[in-house]
mmCIF file of N, CA and C and ligand atoms in Angstrom:
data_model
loop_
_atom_site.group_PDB
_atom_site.id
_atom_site.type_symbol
_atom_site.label_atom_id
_atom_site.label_comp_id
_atom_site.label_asym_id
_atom_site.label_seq_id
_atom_site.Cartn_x
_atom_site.Cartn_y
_atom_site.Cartn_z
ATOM 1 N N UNK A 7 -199.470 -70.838 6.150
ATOM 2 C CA UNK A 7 -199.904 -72.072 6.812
ATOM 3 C C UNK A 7 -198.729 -72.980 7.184
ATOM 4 N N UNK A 8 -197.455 -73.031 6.615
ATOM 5 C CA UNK A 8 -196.366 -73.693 7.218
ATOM 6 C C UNK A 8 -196.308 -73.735 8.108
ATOM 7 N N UNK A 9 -195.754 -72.743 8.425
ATOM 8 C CA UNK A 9 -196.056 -72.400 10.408
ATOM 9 C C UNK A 9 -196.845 -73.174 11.363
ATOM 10 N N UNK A 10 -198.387 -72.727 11.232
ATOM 11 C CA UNK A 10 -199.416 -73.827 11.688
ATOM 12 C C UNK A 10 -199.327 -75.197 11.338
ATOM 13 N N UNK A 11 -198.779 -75.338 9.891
ATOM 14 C CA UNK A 11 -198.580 -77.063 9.681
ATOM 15 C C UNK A 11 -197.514 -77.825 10.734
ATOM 16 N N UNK A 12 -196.252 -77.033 10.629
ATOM 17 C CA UNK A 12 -195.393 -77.538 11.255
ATOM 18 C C UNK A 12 -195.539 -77.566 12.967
ATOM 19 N N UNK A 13 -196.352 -76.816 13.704
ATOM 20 C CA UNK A 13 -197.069 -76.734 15.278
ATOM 21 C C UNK A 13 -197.909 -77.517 15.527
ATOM 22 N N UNK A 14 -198.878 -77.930 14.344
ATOM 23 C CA UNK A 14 -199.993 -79.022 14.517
ATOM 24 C C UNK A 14 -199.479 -80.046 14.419
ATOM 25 N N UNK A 15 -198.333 -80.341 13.689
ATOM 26 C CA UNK A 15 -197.440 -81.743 13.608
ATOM 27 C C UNK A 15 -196.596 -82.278 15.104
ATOM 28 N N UNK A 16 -195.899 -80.961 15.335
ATOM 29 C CA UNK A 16 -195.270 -81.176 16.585
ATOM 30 C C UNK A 16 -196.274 -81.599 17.705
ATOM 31 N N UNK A 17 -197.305 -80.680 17.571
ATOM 32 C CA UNK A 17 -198.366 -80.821 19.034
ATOM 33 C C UNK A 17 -198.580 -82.288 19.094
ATOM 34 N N UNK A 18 -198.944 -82.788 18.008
ATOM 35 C CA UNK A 18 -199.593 -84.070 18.153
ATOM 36 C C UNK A 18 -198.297 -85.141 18.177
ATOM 37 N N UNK A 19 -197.394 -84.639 17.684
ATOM 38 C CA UNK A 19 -195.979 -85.957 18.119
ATOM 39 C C UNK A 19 -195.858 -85.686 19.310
ATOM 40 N N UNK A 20 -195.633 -84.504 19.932
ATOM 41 C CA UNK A 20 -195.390 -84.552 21.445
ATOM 42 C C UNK A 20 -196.159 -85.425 21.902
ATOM 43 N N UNK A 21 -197.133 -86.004 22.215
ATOM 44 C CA UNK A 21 -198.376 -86.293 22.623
ATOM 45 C C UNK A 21 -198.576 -87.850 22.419
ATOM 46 N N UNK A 22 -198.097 -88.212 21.199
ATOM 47 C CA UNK A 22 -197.704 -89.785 20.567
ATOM 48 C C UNK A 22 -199.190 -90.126 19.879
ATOM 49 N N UNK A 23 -199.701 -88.746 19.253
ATOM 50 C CA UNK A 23 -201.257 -89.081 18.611
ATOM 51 C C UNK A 23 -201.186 -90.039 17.098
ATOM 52 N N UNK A 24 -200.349 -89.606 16.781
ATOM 53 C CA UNK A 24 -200.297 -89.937 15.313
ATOM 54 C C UNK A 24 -200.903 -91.783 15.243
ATOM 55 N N UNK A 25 -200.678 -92.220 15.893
ATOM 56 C CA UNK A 25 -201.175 -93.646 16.076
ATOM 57 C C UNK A 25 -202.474 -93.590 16.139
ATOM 58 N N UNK A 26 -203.199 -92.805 16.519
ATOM 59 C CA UNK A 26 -204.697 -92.696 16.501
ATOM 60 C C UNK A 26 -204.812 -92.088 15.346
ATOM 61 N N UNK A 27 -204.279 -91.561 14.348
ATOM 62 C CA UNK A 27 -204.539 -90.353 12.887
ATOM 63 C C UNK A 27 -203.978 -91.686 11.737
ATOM 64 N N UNK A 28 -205.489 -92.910 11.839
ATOM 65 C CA UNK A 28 -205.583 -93.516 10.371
ATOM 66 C C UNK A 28 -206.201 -92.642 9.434
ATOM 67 N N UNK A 29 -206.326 -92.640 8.212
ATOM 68 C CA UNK A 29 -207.337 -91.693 7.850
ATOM 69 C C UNK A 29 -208.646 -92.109 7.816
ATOM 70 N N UNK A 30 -209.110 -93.002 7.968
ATOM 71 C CA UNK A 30 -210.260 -93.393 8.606
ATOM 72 C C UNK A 30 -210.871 -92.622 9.787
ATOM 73 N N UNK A 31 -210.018 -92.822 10.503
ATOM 74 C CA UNK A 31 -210.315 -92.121 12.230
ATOM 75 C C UNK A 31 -210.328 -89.877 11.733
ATOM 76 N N UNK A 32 -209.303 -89.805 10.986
ATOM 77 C CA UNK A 32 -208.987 -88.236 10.824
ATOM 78 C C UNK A 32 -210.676 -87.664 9.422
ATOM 79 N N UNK A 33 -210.598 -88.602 8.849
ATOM 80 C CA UNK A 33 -211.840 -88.358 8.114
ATOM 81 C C UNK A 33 -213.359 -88.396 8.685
ATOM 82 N N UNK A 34 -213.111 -89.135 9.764
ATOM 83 C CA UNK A 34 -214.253 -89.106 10.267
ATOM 84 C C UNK A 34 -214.366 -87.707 11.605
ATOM 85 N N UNK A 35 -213.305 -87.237 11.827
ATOM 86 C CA UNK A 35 -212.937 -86.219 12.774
ATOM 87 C C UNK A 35 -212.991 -84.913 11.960
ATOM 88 N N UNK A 36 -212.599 -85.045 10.741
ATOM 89 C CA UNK A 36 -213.176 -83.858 9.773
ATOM 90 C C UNK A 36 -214.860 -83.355 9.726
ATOM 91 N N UNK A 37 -215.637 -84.467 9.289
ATOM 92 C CA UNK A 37 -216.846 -84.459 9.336
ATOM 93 C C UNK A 37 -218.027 -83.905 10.983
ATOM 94 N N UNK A 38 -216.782 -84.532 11.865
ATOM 95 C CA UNK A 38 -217.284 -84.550 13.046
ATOM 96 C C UNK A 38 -217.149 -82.935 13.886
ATOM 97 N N UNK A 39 -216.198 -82.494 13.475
ATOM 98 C CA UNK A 39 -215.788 -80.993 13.489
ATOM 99 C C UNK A 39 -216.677 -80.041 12.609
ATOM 100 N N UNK A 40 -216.907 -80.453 11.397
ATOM 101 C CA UNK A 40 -217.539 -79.858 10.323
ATOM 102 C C UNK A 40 -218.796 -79.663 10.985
ATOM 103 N N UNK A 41 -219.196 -80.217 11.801
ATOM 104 C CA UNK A 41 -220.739 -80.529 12.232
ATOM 105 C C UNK A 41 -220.738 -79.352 13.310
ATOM 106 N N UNK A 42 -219.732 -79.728 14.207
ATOM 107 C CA UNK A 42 -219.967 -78.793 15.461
ATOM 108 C C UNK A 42 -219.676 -77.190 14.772
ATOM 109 N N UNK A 43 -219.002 -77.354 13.279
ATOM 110 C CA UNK A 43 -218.841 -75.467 13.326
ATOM 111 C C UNK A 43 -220.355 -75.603 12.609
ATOM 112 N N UNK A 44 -221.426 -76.161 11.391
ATOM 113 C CA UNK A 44 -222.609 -76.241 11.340
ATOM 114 C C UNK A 44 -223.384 -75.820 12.835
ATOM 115 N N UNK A 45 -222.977 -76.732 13.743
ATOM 116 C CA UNK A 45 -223.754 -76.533 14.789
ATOM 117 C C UNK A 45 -223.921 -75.039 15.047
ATOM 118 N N UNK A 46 -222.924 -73.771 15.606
ATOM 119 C CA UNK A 46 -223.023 -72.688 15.572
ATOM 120 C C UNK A 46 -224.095 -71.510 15.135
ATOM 121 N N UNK A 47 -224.401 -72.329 13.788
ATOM 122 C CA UNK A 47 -225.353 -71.801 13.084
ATOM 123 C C UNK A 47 -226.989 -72.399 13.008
ATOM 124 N N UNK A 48 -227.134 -73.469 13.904
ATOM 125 C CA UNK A 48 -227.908 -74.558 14.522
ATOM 126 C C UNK A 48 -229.615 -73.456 14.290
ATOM 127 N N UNK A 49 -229.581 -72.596 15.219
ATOM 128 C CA UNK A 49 -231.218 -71.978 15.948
ATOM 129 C C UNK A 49 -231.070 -70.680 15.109
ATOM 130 N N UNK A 50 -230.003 -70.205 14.499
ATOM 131 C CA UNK A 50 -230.153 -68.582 14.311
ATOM 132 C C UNK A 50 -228.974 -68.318 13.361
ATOM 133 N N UNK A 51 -229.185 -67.299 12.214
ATOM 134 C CA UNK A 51 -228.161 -66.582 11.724
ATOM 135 C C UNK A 51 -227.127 -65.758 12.408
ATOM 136 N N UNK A 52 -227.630 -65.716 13.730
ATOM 137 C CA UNK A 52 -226.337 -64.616 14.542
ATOM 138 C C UNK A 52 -226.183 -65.830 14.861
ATOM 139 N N UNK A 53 -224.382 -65.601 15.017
ATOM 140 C CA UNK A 53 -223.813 -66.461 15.312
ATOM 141 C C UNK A 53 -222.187 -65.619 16.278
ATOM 142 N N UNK A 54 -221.873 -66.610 16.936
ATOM 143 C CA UNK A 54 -220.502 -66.054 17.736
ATOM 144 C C UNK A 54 -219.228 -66.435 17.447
ATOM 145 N N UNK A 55 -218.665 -65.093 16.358
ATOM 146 C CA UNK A 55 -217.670 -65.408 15.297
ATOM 147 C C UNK A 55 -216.619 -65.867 16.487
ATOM 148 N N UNK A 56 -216.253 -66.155 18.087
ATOM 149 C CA UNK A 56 -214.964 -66.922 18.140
ATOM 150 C C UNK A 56 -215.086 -68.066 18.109
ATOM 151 N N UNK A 57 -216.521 -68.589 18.343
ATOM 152 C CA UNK A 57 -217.381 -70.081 18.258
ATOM 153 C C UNK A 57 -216.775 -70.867 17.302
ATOM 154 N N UNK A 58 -217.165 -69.880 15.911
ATOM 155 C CA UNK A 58 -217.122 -70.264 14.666
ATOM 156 C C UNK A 58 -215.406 -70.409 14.256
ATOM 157 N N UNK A 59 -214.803 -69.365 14.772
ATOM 158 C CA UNK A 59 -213.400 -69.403 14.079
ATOM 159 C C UNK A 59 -212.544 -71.013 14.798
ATOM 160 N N UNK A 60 -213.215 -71.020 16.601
ATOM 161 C CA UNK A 60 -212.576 -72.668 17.196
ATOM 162 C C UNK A 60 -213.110 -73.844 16.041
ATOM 163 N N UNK A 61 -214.459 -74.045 15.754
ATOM 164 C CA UNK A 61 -214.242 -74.661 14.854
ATOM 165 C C UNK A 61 -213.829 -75.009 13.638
ATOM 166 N N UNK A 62 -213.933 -73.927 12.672
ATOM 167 C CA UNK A 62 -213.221 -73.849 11.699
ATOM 168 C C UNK A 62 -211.359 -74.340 11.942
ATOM 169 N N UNK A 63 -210.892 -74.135 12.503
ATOM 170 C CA UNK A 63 -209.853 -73.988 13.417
ATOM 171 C C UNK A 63 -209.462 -75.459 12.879
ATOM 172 N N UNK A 64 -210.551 -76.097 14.101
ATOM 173 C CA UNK A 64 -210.443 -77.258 14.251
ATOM 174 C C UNK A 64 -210.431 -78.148 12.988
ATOM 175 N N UNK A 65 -211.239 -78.056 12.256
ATOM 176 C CA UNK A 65 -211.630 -78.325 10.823
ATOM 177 C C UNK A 65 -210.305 -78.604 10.090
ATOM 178 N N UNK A 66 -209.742 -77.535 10.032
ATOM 179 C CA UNK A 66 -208.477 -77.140 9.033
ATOM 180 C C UNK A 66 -207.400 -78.155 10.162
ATOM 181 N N UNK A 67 -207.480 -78.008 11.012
ATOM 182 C CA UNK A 67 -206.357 -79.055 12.258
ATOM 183 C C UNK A 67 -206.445 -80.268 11.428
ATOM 184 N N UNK A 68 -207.479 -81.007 11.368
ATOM 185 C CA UNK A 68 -207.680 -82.524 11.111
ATOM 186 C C UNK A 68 -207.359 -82.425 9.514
ATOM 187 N N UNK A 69 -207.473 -81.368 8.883
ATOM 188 C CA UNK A 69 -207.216 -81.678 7.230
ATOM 189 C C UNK A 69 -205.649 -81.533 7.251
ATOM 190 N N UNK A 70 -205.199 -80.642 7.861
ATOM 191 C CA UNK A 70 -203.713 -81.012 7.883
ATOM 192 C C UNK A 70 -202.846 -82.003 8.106
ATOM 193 N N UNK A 71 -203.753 -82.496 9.469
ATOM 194 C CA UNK A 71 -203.210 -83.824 9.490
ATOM 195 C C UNK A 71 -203.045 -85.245 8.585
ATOM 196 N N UNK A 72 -204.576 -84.805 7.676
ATOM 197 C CA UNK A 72 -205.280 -85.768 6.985
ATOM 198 C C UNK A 72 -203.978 -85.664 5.817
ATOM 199 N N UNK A 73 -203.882 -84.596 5.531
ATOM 200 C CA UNK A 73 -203.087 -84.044 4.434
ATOM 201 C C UNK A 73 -201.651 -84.625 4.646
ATOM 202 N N UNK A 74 -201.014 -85.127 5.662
ATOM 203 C CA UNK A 74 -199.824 -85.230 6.248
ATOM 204 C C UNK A 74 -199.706 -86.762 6.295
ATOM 205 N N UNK A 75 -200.722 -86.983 6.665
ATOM 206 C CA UNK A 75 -200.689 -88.719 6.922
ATOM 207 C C UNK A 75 -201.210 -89.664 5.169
ATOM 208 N N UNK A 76 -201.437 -88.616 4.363
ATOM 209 C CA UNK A 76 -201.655 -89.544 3.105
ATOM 210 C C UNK A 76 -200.196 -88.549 2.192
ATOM 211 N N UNK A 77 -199.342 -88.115 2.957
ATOM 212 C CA UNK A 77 -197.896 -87.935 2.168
ATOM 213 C C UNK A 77 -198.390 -86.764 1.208
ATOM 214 N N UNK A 78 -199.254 -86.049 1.475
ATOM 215 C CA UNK A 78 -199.359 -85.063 0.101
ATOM 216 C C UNK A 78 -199.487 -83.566 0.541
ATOM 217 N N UNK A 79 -199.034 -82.199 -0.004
ATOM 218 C CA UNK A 79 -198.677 -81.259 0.229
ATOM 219 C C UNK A 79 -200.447 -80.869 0.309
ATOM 220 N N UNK A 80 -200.723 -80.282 0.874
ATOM 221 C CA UNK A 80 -202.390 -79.735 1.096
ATOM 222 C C UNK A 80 -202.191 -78.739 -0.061
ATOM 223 N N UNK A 81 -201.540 -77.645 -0.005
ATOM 224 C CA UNK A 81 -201.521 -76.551 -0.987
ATOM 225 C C UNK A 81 -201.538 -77.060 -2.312
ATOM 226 N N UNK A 82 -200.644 -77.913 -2.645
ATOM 227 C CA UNK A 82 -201.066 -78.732 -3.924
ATOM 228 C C UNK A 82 -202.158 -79.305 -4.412
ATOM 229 N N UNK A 83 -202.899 -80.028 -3.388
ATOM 230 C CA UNK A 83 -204.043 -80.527 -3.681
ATOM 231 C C UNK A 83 -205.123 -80.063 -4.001
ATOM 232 N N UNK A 84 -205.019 -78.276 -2.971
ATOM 233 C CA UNK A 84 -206.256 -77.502 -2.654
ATOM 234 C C UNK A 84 -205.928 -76.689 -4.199
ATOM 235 N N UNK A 85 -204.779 -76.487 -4.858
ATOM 236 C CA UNK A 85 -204.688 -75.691 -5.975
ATOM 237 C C UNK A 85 -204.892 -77.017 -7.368
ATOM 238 N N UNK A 86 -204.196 -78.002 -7.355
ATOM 239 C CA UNK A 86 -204.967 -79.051 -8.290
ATOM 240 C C UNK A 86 -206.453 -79.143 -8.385
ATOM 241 N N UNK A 87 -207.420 -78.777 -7.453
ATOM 242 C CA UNK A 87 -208.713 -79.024 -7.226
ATOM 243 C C UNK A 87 -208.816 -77.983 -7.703
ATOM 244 N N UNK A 88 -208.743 -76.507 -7.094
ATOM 245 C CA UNK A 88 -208.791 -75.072 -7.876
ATOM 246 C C UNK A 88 -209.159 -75.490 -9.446
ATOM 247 N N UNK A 89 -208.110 -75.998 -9.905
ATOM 248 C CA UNK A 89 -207.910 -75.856 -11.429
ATOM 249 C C UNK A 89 -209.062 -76.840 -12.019
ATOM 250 N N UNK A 90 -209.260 -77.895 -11.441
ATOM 251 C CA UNK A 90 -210.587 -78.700 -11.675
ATOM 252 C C UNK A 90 -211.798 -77.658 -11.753
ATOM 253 N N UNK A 91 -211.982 -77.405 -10.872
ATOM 254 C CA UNK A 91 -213.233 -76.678 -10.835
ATOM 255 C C UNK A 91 -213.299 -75.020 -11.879
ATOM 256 N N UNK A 92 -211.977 -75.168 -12.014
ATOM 257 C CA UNK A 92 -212.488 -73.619 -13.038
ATOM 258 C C UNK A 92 -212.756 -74.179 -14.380
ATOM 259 N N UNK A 93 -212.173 -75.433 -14.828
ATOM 260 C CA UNK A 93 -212.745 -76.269 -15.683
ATOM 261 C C UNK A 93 -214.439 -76.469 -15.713
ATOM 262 N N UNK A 94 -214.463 -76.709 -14.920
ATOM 263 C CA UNK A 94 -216.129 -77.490 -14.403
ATOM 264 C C UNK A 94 -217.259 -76.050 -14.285
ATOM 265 N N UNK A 95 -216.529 -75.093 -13.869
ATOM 266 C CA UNK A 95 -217.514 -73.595 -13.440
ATOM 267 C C UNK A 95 -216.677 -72.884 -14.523
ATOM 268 N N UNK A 96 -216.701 -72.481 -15.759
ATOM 269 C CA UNK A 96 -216.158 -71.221 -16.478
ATOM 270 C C UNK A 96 -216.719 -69.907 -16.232
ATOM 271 N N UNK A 97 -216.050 -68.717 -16.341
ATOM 272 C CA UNK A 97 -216.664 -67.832 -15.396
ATOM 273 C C UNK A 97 -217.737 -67.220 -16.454
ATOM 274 N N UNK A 98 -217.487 -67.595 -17.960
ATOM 275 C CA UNK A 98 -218.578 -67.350 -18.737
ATOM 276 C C UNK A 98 -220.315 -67.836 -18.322
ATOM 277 N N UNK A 99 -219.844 -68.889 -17.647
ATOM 278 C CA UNK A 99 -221.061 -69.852 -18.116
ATOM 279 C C UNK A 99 -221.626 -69.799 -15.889
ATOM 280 N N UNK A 100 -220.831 -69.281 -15.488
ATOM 281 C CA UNK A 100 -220.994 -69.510 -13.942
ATOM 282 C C UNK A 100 -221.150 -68.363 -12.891
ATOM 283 N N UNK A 101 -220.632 -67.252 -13.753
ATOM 284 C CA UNK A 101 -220.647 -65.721 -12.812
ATOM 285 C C UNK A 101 -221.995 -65.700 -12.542
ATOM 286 N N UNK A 102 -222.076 -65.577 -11.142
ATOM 287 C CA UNK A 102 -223.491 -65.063 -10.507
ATOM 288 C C UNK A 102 -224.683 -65.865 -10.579
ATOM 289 N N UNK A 103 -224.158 -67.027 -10.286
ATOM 290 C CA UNK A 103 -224.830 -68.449 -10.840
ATOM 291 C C UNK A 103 -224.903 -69.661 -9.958
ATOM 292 N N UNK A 104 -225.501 -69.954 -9.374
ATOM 293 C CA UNK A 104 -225.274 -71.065 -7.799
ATOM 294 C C UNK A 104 -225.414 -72.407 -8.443
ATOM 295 N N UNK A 105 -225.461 -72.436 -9.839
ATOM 296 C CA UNK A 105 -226.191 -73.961 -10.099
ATOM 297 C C UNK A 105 -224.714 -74.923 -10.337
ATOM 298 N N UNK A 106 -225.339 -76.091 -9.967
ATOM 299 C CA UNK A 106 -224.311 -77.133 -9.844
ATOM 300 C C UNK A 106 -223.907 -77.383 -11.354
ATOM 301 N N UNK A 107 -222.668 -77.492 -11.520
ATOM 302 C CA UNK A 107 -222.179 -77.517 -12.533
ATOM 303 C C UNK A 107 -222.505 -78.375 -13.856
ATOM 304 N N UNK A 108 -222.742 -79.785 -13.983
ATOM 305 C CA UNK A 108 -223.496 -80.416 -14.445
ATOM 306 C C UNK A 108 -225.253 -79.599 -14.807
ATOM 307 N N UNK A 109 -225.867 -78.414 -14.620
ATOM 308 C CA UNK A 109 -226.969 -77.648 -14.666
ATOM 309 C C UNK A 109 -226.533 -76.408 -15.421
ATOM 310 N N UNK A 110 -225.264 -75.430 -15.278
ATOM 311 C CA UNK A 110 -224.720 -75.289 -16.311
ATOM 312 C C UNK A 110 -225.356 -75.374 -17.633
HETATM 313 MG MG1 MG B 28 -214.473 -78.637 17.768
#
Protein backbone atom coordinates (compact mmCIF):
# COMPACT_ATOMS: atom_id res chain seq x y z
CA UNK A 1 0.00 0.00 0.00
CA UNK A 2 2.95 2.57 0.13
CA UNK A 3 2.93 2.88 -3.31
CA UNK A 4 -0.84 3.69 -3.57
CA UNK A 5 -0.39 5.88 -0.38
CA UNK A 6 2.26 7.85 -1.78
CA UNK A 7 0.08 8.37 -5.61
CA UNK A 8 -3.08 9.19 -3.69
CA UNK A 9 -1.08 11.89 -1.83
CA UNK A 10 0.57 13.26 -4.88
CA UNK A 11 -2.77 13.10 -7.01
CA UNK A 12 -4.51 15.18 -4.67
CA UNK A 13 -1.47 17.82 -4.03
CA UNK A 14 -1.21 18.17 -7.66
CA UNK A 15 -4.68 19.32 -7.72
CA UNK A 16 -4.43 21.66 -4.35
CA UNK A 17 -7.31 19.23 -2.69
CA UNK A 18 -5.96 18.86 0.56
CA UNK A 19 -7.77 22.13 1.63
CA UNK A 20 -11.01 20.49 1.06
CA UNK A 21 -9.66 17.00 3.20
CA UNK A 22 -10.89 18.39 6.94
CA UNK A 23 -11.69 15.26 8.47
CA UNK A 24 -15.00 16.22 8.77
CA UNK A 25 -15.45 16.62 4.98
CA UNK A 26 -13.05 13.05 4.38
CA UNK A 27 -15.30 11.22 7.04
CA UNK A 28 -18.18 12.08 5.63
CA UNK A 29 -16.74 11.01 2.00
CA UNK A 30 -15.88 7.65 3.61
CA UNK A 31 -19.45 6.94 4.53
CA UNK A 32 -20.58 8.45 1.30
CA UNK A 33 -18.44 5.99 -0.81
CA UNK A 34 -19.27 3.19 1.61
CA UNK A 35 -22.83 3.66 0.44
CA UNK A 36 -22.31 3.73 -3.27
CA UNK A 37 -20.09 0.29 -2.96
CA UNK A 38 -23.50 -0.95 -0.58
CA UNK A 39 -25.31 0.42 -3.44
CA UNK A 40 -23.89 -2.36 -5.93
CA UNK A 41 -25.46 -4.83 -3.96
CA UNK A 42 -28.79 -2.57 -3.81
CA UNK A 43 -31.65 -5.14 -6.02
CA UNK A 44 -29.56 -8.45 -6.18
CA UNK A 45 -26.72 -10.69 -4.92
CA UNK A 46 -25.07 -10.70 -8.44
CA UNK A 47 -23.21 -8.07 -8.46
CA UNK A 48 -20.41 -6.47 -11.03
CA UNK A 49 -17.10 -7.24 -9.35
CA UNK A 50 -15.38 -3.98 -11.37
CA UNK A 51 -18.42 -1.89 -9.88
CA UNK A 52 -17.54 -3.16 -6.62
CA UNK A 53 -13.68 -3.09 -6.75
CA UNK A 54 -14.20 1.26 -8.09
CA UNK A 55 -15.80 1.53 -4.99
CA UNK A 56 -14.05 -0.20 -2.63
CA UNK A 57 -11.18 1.59 -4.32
CA UNK A 58 -12.63 4.60 -3.54
CA UNK A 59 -13.37 3.75 0.07
CA UNK A 60 -9.75 2.87 0.91
CA UNK A 61 -8.75 6.47 -1.24
CA UNK A 62 -10.58 8.61 1.45
CA UNK A 63 -9.22 6.39 4.48
CA UNK A 64 -5.84 7.08 3.36
CA UNK A 65 -6.29 10.33 3.17
CA UNK A 66 -8.23 10.37 6.42
CA UNK A 67 -5.27 8.44 7.75
CA UNK A 68 -2.76 11.14 6.46
CA UNK A 69 -4.49 14.19 7.50
CA UNK A 70 -4.88 13.03 11.33
CA UNK A 71 -0.75 12.32 11.18
CA UNK A 72 -1.12 8.56 11.81
CA UNK A 73 0.36 5.52 9.93
CA UNK A 74 -3.02 3.52 8.72
CA UNK A 75 -1.09 0.15 9.07
CA UNK A 76 -0.59 0.93 12.64
CA UNK A 77 -3.88 1.74 13.44
CA UNK A 78 -5.51 -1.07 11.31
CA UNK A 79 -2.99 -3.58 13.33
CA UNK A 80 -3.57 -1.73 16.93
CA UNK A 81 -7.35 -2.37 16.23
CA UNK A 82 -6.42 -6.07 15.02
CA UNK A 83 -5.08 -6.63 18.48
CA UNK A 84 -8.23 -5.04 20.17
CA UNK A 85 -10.47 -7.18 18.68
CA UNK A 86 -8.66 -10.53 19.21
CA UNK A 87 -9.00 -9.42 22.77
CA UNK A 88 -12.75 -8.79 22.42
CA UNK A 89 -13.39 -12.14 19.90
CA UNK A 90 -10.99 -15.08 21.43
CA UNK A 91 -10.92 -17.69 18.97
CA UNK A 92 -12.02 -20.05 21.85
CA UNK A 93 -15.07 -18.33 22.60
CA UNK A 94 -15.71 -16.87 18.73
CA UNK A 95 -14.75 -19.57 15.98
CA UNK A 96 -17.75 -19.98 13.83
CA UNK A 97 -19.72 -17.57 15.75
CA UNK A 98 -21.30 -14.17 14.27
CA UNK A 99 -22.40 -12.89 17.68
CA UNK A 100 -21.36 -9.51 18.77
CA UNK A 101 -18.90 -9.70 21.19
CA UNK A 102 -20.45 -8.37 24.29
CA UNK A 103 -23.11 -11.84 23.47
CA UNK A 104 -20.12 -13.92 23.71
MG1 LIG B 1 -17.46 6.12 -5.77
Amino acid sequence: MENAEREILEFNKERDWDQFHSPENLAKSIAIEAGELLECFQWSCDFDKEAVCEELADVVNYCILMADRLDVDLEDIVLKKLEKNRQKYPVEKSKGNSKKYNEL
